[in-house]
Amino acid sequence: MGAAYWGYYAQEGEADLATPRTRFKELLTNDTLNRIIENWHSGKTAIRDPILRSRVLVWHNVLTAAKVEMDPEIFELRNKLESWLAKTDDVSSIPSQEEMDSVMLRLMELRNARSKSLGYDNFAELVLDVSGIGADWFHEFVNTIDKATAEPYAELLEEIKKEKGKSEIEARDIGKLFGLYYVTNQGASISEDKIDSLIKATIEGIGVEYDDLSVEIVEQDLPGGVGGQALAIRIPEEFKVVVTDELSFFDRMHEIGHGAQYTFTAIGHPILEGYEWCLGSDC
């Protein structure tokens, strides 16, 4: 799957996404695999080996997510949407925004319905659970942030209303706030001709020999909304990054950080060692 997505984003060779996706679906919906993992998971408290218990929990989470994402109708809609959103050359084959919105809404409805059949309130809470975060922790965290920021945020919106002479705040106003308080505070602008040398100096400054870091970086036009993709082809020895040419130093460092994380995975019994990369929403 990682190699297929590399071909897809980096536009190197044929990007056959259908074959690995189908193979993932066949694996993750296999009745025997699901039955074995369910049996182990039901007795997880009796498993003394922490590594084995962790593997059972990870597999159970993967298969729980697969019960939603590998549902035939959901699987088809996801693939259809991605193919539409990824088209950059033949825009004539892309449906209208109204049709895309309708398909996205249908996908959300199906995911929520399937998640509820598994005992979750909605798809978002299923994702939080299988990712190890948990809905309760997430809601408590959000409420904590909201309580600390709601009052000053409301005051800021009132200031904007007065400055702009508006009675209501619009979406474009929020977009400008994002640009003002986040984008402009990312750091100093760095010229393109200095980015590569600064990346190397930064990596080596934290004690990593940049030339020994098995990360390949390629610039390419990417689908709308995608600035960069970090792909672990084989963990930990092969990692690739594809970025748009205008991606900033800070965002490139973000993608390379993923590569460093995968490359230097060094725990005693890494569950992921040797496994191929797979979509986070599936796993």
Tab-separated table of C-alpha atoms in Angstrom:
chain	number	residue	atom	x	y	z
A	1	MET	CA	0.000	0.000	0.000
A	2	GLY	CA	2.834	2.390	0.840
A	3	ALA	CA	4.518	1.779	-2.521
A	4	ALA	CA	1.194	2.285	-4.315
A	5	TYR	CA	0.569	5.605	-2.565
A	6	TRP	CA	4.105	6.710	-3.313
A	7	GLY	CA	3.480	6.101	-7.008
A	8	TYR	CA	0.139	7.882	-6.675
A	9	TYR	CA	1.444	11.053	-4.983
A	10	ALA	CA	4.963	11.205	-6.437
A	11	GLN	CA	3.664	10.245	-9.911
A	12	GLU	CA	6.404	7.671	-10.317
A	13	GLY	CA	5.199	4.693	-12.330
A	14	GLU	CA	1.721	3.196	-12.224
A	15	ALA	CA	-0.196	3.789	-9.003
A	16	ASP	CA	-2.336	0.689	-8.521
A	17	LEU	CA	-4.306	1.526	-5.386
A	18	ALA	CA	-7.141	-0.905	-6.103
A	19	THR	CA	-5.100	-4.088	-5.657
A	20	PRO	CA	-3.595	-3.373	-2.200
A	21	ARG	CA	-6.893	-1.933	-0.969
A	22	THR	CA	-8.705	-5.090	-2.022
A	23	ARG	CA	-6.034	-7.212	-0.335
A	24	PHE	CA	-6.415	-5.203	2.875
A	25	LYS	CA	-10.170	-5.657	2.724
A	26	GLU	CA	-9.846	-9.414	2.221
A	27	LEU	CA	-7.447	-9.669	5.166
A	28	LEU	CA	-9.308	-7.445	7.618
A	29	THR	CA	-12.735	-8.984	6.905
A	30	ASN	CA	-11.454	-12.576	7.058
A	31	ASP	CA	-13.793	-14.558	9.323
A	32	THR	CA	-11.070	-16.783	10.759
A	33	LEU	CA	-8.821	-13.839	11.668
A	34	ASN	CA	-11.701	-11.947	13.281
A	35	ARG	CA	-12.774	-15.006	15.271
A	36	ILE	CA	-9.241	-15.691	16.548
A	37	ILE	CA	-8.636	-12.077	17.611
A	38	GLU	CA	-12.060	-11.857	19.261
A	39	ASN	CA	-11.327	-15.006	21.285
A	40	TRP	CA	-7.953	-13.652	22.425
A	41	HIS	CA	-9.418	-10.229	23.165
A	42	SER	CA	-12.193	-11.651	25.340
A	43	GLY	CA	-9.507	-13.142	27.587
A	44	LYS	CA	-7.027	-10.252	27.403
A	45	THR	CA	-6.924	-9.745	31.184
A	46	ALA	CA	-5.420	-13.213	31.548
A	47	ILE	CA	-2.554	-12.496	29.117
A	48	ARG	CA	0.582	-11.985	31.204
A	49	ASP	CA	2.983	-11.065	28.401
A	50	PRO	CA	2.557	-7.268	27.918
A	51	ILE	CA	3.809	-7.410	24.310
A	52	LEU	CA	1.343	-10.126	23.367
A	53	ARG	CA	-1.478	-8.296	25.153
A	54	SER	CA	-0.583	-5.107	23.286
A	55	ARG	CA	-0.620	-6.914	19.953
A	56	VAL	CA	-4.025	-8.397	20.680
A	57	LEU	CA	-5.396	-4.941	21.562
A	58	VAL	CA	-3.924	-3.366	18.422
A	59	TRP	CA	-5.346	-6.081	16.191
A	60	HIS	CA	-8.731	-5.805	17.884
A	61	ASN	CA	-8.762	-2.042	17.270
A	62	VAL	CA	-7.754	-2.524	13.629
A	63	LEU	CA	-10.515	-5.069	13.048
A	64	THR	CA	-13.081	-2.903	14.858
A	65	ALA	CA	-12.305	0.013	12.522
A	66	ALA	CA	-12.401	-2.375	9.566
A	67	LYS	CA	-15.968	-3.396	10.427
A	68	VAL	CA	-16.873	0.178	9.485
A	69	GLU	CA	-14.361	1.179	6.818
A	70	MET	CA	-14.460	-2.145	4.953
A	71	ASP	CA	-18.238	-2.223	4.800
A	72	PRO	CA	-18.944	-2.699	1.046
A	73	GLU	CA	-20.896	0.541	0.536
A	74	ILE	CA	-18.551	2.634	2.700
A	75	PHE	CA	-15.502	1.122	0.986
A	76	GLU	CA	-16.902	2.005	-2.448
A	77	LEU	CA	-17.847	5.578	-1.482
A	78	ARG	CA	-14.423	6.263	0.071
A	79	ASN	CA	-12.640	5.104	-3.067
A	80	LYS	CA	-14.971	7.138	-5.281
A	81	LEU	CA	-14.461	10.326	-3.276
A	82	GLU	CA	-10.698	9.973	-3.206
A	83	SER	CA	-10.556	9.438	-6.959
A	84	TRP	CA	-12.624	12.593	-7.491
A	85	LEU	CA	-10.613	14.734	-5.076
A	86	ALA	CA	-7.290	13.569	-6.493
A	87	LYS	CA	-7.988	14.537	-10.105
A	88	THR	CA	-5.832	17.468	-11.166
A	89	ASP	CA	-5.599	16.924	-14.936
A	90	ASP	CA	-9.059	15.945	-16.218
A	91	VAL	CA	-11.376	18.216	-14.232
A	92	SER	CA	-14.202	17.541	-16.677
A	93	SER	CA	-14.687	14.105	-15.099
A	94	ILE	CA	-15.151	15.577	-11.613
A	95	PRO	CA	-18.831	15.798	-10.543
A	96	SER	CA	-20.448	18.981	-9.300
A	97	GLN	CA	-19.796	20.222	-5.768
A	98	GLU	CA	-23.426	19.418	-4.928
A	99	GLU	CA	-22.955	15.781	-5.943
A	100	MET	CA	-19.717	15.495	-3.995
A	101	ASP	CA	-21.379	17.033	-0.927
A	102	SER	CA	-24.190	14.504	-1.255
A	103	VAL	CA	-21.756	11.581	-1.401
A	104	MET	CA	-19.778	12.912	1.582
A	105	LEU	CA	-22.974	13.290	3.613
A	106	ARG	CA	-24.001	9.755	2.694
A	107	LEU	CA	-20.582	8.473	3.756
A	108	MET	CA	-20.913	10.217	7.128
A	109	GLU	CA	-24.383	8.752	7.634
A	110	LEU	CA	-23.207	5.235	6.808
A	111	ARG	CA	-20.163	5.492	9.084
A	112	ASN	CA	-22.296	6.714	11.984
A	113	ALA	CA	-24.909	4.001	11.463
A	114	ARG	CA	-22.289	1.244	11.264
A	115	SER	CA	-20.502	2.603	14.355
A	116	LYS	CA	-23.767	2.658	16.319
A	117	SER	CA	-24.330	-1.000	15.416
A	118	LEU	CA	-20.990	-1.706	17.163
A	119	GLY	CA	-22.064	0.103	20.343
A	120	TYR	CA	-20.598	3.585	19.738
A	121	ASP	CA	-22.513	6.858	19.740
A	122	ASN	CA	-21.046	7.822	16.359
A	123	PHE	CA	-18.087	7.274	14.027
A	124	ALA	CA	-15.967	9.985	15.668
A	125	GLU	CA	-16.125	8.226	19.033
A	126	LEU	CA	-15.208	4.910	17.419
A	127	VAL	CA	-12.116	6.534	15.889
A	128	LEU	CA	-11.133	8.038	19.254
A	129	ASP	CA	-11.529	4.652	20.927
A	130	VAL	CA	-9.593	2.526	18.431
A	131	SER	CA	-6.798	5.135	18.255
A	132	GLY	CA	-6.276	4.727	21.990
A	133	ILE	CA	-7.361	8.257	22.932
A	134	GLY	CA	-10.868	7.524	24.125
A	135	ALA	CA	-13.934	9.753	23.838
A	136	ASP	CA	-14.070	10.606	27.564
A	137	TRP	CA	-10.491	11.929	27.611
A	138	PHE	CA	-11.055	13.870	24.391
A	139	HIS	CA	-14.263	15.531	25.614
A	140	GLU	CA	-12.636	16.451	28.930
A	141	PHE	CA	-9.643	17.919	27.094
A	142	VAL	CA	-11.853	19.953	24.737
A	143	ASN	CA	-13.986	21.200	27.633
A	144	THR	CA	-10.844	22.267	29.508
A	145	ILE	CA	-9.602	24.240	26.505
A	146	ASP	CA	-13.063	25.696	25.908
A	147	LYS	CA	-13.423	26.905	29.484
A	148	ALA	CA	-10.019	28.586	29.343
A	149	THR	CA	-10.553	30.273	25.977
A	150	ALA	CA	-14.289	30.852	25.518
A	151	GLU	CA	-14.409	34.217	27.297
A	152	PRO	CA	-11.346	35.852	25.658
A	153	TYR	CA	-12.427	34.419	22.290
A	154	ALA	CA	-15.902	35.952	22.660
A	155	GLU	CA	-14.289	39.288	23.568
A	156	LEU	CA	-12.072	39.074	20.483
A	157	LEU	CA	-15.113	38.457	18.250
A	158	GLU	CA	-16.871	41.466	19.764
A	159	GLU	CA	-13.818	43.617	18.995
A	160	ILE	CA	-13.887	42.445	15.383
A	161	LYS	CA	-17.593	43.274	15.102
A	162	LYS	CA	-16.926	46.822	16.291
A	163	GLU	CA	-13.893	47.274	14.034
A	164	LYS	CA	-15.733	45.951	10.973
A	165	GLY	CA	-19.090	47.467	11.852
A	166	LYS	CA	-20.713	44.037	11.697
A	167	SER	CA	-23.585	42.530	13.628
A	168	GLU	CA	-22.534	38.923	12.892
A	169	ILE	CA	-19.202	37.138	12.424
A	170	GLU	CA	-18.784	35.364	9.082
A	171	ALA	CA	-16.686	32.349	8.089
A	172	ARG	CA	-14.227	34.591	6.241
A	173	ASP	CA	-13.585	36.505	9.484
A	174	ILE	CA	-12.608	33.274	11.226
A	175	GLY	CA	-10.325	32.439	8.309
A	176	LYS	CA	-8.560	35.758	8.726
A	177	LEU	CA	-8.151	35.106	12.448
A	178	PHE	CA	-6.494	31.779	11.642
A	179	GLY	CA	-4.094	33.538	9.324
A	180	LEU	CA	-3.388	36.296	11.820
A	181	TYR	CA	-2.823	34.214	14.944
A	182	TYR	CA	-1.489	30.941	13.532
A	183	VAL	CA	0.024	31.187	10.060
A	184	THR	CA	1.923	34.425	10.699
A	185	ASN	CA	3.295	33.032	13.967
A	186	GLN	CA	4.874	29.914	12.479
A	187	GLY	CA	8.237	31.633	12.234
A	188	ALA	CA	10.379	33.734	9.988
A	189	SER	CA	10.089	33.366	6.226
A	190	ILE	CA	12.943	31.298	4.806
A	191	SER	CA	13.992	31.609	1.171
A	192	GLU	CA	13.717	28.485	-0.967
A	193	ASP	CA	17.441	28.341	-1.746
A	194	LYS	CA	18.240	27.960	1.965
A	195	ILE	CA	15.603	25.375	2.914
A	196	ASP	CA	17.579	22.200	2.079
A	197	SER	CA	20.745	23.303	3.872
A	198	LEU	CA	18.765	24.464	6.902
A	199	ILE	CA	16.897	21.139	7.092
A	200	LYS	CA	20.222	19.273	7.059
A	201	ALA	CA	21.717	21.572	9.702
A	202	THR	CA	18.641	21.213	11.926
A	203	ILE	CA	18.635	17.401	11.730
A	204	GLU	CA	22.357	17.203	12.430
A	205	GLY	CA	21.944	19.733	15.233
A	206	ILE	CA	19.816	17.246	17.179
A	207	GLY	CA	22.439	14.524	16.739
A	208	VAL	CA	21.260	12.706	13.603
A	209	GLU	CA	23.565	12.312	10.605
A	210	TYR	CA	21.348	13.608	7.813
A	211	ASP	CA	23.018	11.610	5.034
A	212	ASP	CA	22.407	8.400	7.004
A	213	LEU	CA	18.702	9.183	7.396
A	214	SER	CA	16.910	6.942	4.897
A	215	VAL	CA	14.433	9.611	3.814
A	216	GLU	CA	13.788	10.444	0.157
A	217	ILE	CA	12.146	13.809	-0.576
A	218	VAL	CA	10.447	14.602	-3.897
A	219	GLU	CA	8.602	17.763	-4.998
A	220	GLN	CA	5.418	17.237	-6.984
A	221	ASP	CA	2.004	18.752	-7.675
A	222	LEU	CA	-0.444	17.251	-5.175
A	223	PRO	CA	-4.254	17.109	-4.963
A	224	GLY	CA	-5.969	20.180	-3.565
A	225	GLY	CA	-5.610	20.538	0.185
A	226	VAL	CA	-2.547	18.256	0.349
A	227	GLY	CA	0.767	20.012	0.998
A	228	GLY	CA	2.841	16.959	1.816
A	229	GLN	CA	2.638	13.240	2.406
A	230	ALA	CA	4.991	11.167	4.549
A	231	LEU	CA	4.999	7.490	3.585
A	232	ALA	CA	6.692	4.712	5.548
A	233	ILE	CA	7.186	2.144	2.791
A	234	ARG	CA	8.993	-0.353	5.015
A	235	ILE	CA	9.569	0.304	8.708
A	236	PRO	CA	12.227	1.317	9.624
A	237	GLU	CA	14.515	1.208	6.580
A	238	GLU	CA	12.555	2.944	3.806
A	239	PHE	CA	10.742	6.243	4.206
A	240	LYS	CA	9.713	8.747	1.541
A	241	VAL	CA	8.260	12.260	1.536
A	242	VAL	CA	6.462	14.004	-1.311
A	243	VAL	CA	5.773	17.744	-0.990
A	244	THR	CA	4.589	20.656	-3.075
A	245	ASP	CA	7.368	23.022	-4.129
A	246	GLU	CA	5.867	25.891	-2.106
A	247	LEU	CA	5.716	23.929	1.167
A	248	SER	CA	7.483	25.870	3.921
A	249	PHE	CA	10.565	24.839	5.862
A	250	PHE	CA	8.438	24.264	8.957
A	251	ASP	CA	5.984	21.972	7.167
A	252	ARG	CA	8.822	20.041	5.509
A	253	MET	CA	10.398	19.512	8.906
A	254	HIS	CA	7.033	18.205	10.111
A	255	GLU	CA	7.021	15.521	7.393
A	256	ILE	CA	10.679	14.643	7.964
A	257	GLY	CA	9.860	14.294	11.659
A	258	HIS	CA	7.522	11.441	10.768
A	259	GLY	CA	10.396	9.864	8.860
A	260	ALA	CA	12.770	10.188	11.793
A	261	GLN	CA	10.176	8.628	14.082
A	262	TYR	CA	9.750	5.589	11.842
A	263	THR	CA	13.442	5.277	11.000
A	264	PHE	CA	14.496	5.309	14.649
A	265	THR	CA	11.829	2.971	15.959
A	266	ALA	CA	13.948	1.000	18.396
A	267	ILE	CA	11.736	-0.543	21.098
A	268	GLY	CA	12.526	-4.144	21.975
A	269	HIS	CA	9.563	-5.759	20.238
A	270	PRO	CA	8.152	-3.217	17.759
A	271	ILE	CA	4.728	-4.300	16.615
A	272	LEU	CA	5.189	-2.464	13.323
A	273	GLU	CA	8.691	-3.633	12.375
A	274	GLY	CA	8.634	-5.063	8.863
A	275	TYR	CA	4.967	-4.301	8.311
A	276	GLU	CA	3.922	-2.344	5.254
A	277	TRP	CA	2.457	1.126	5.690
A	278	CYS	CA	-1.339	1.337	5.788
A	279	LEU	CA	-3.936	4.096	5.914
A	280	GLY	CA	-4.380	5.555	9.377
A	281	SER	CA	-8.148	5.657	8.998
A	282	ASP	CA	-8.106	1.908	8.403
A	283	CYS	CA	-5.827	1.118	11.320
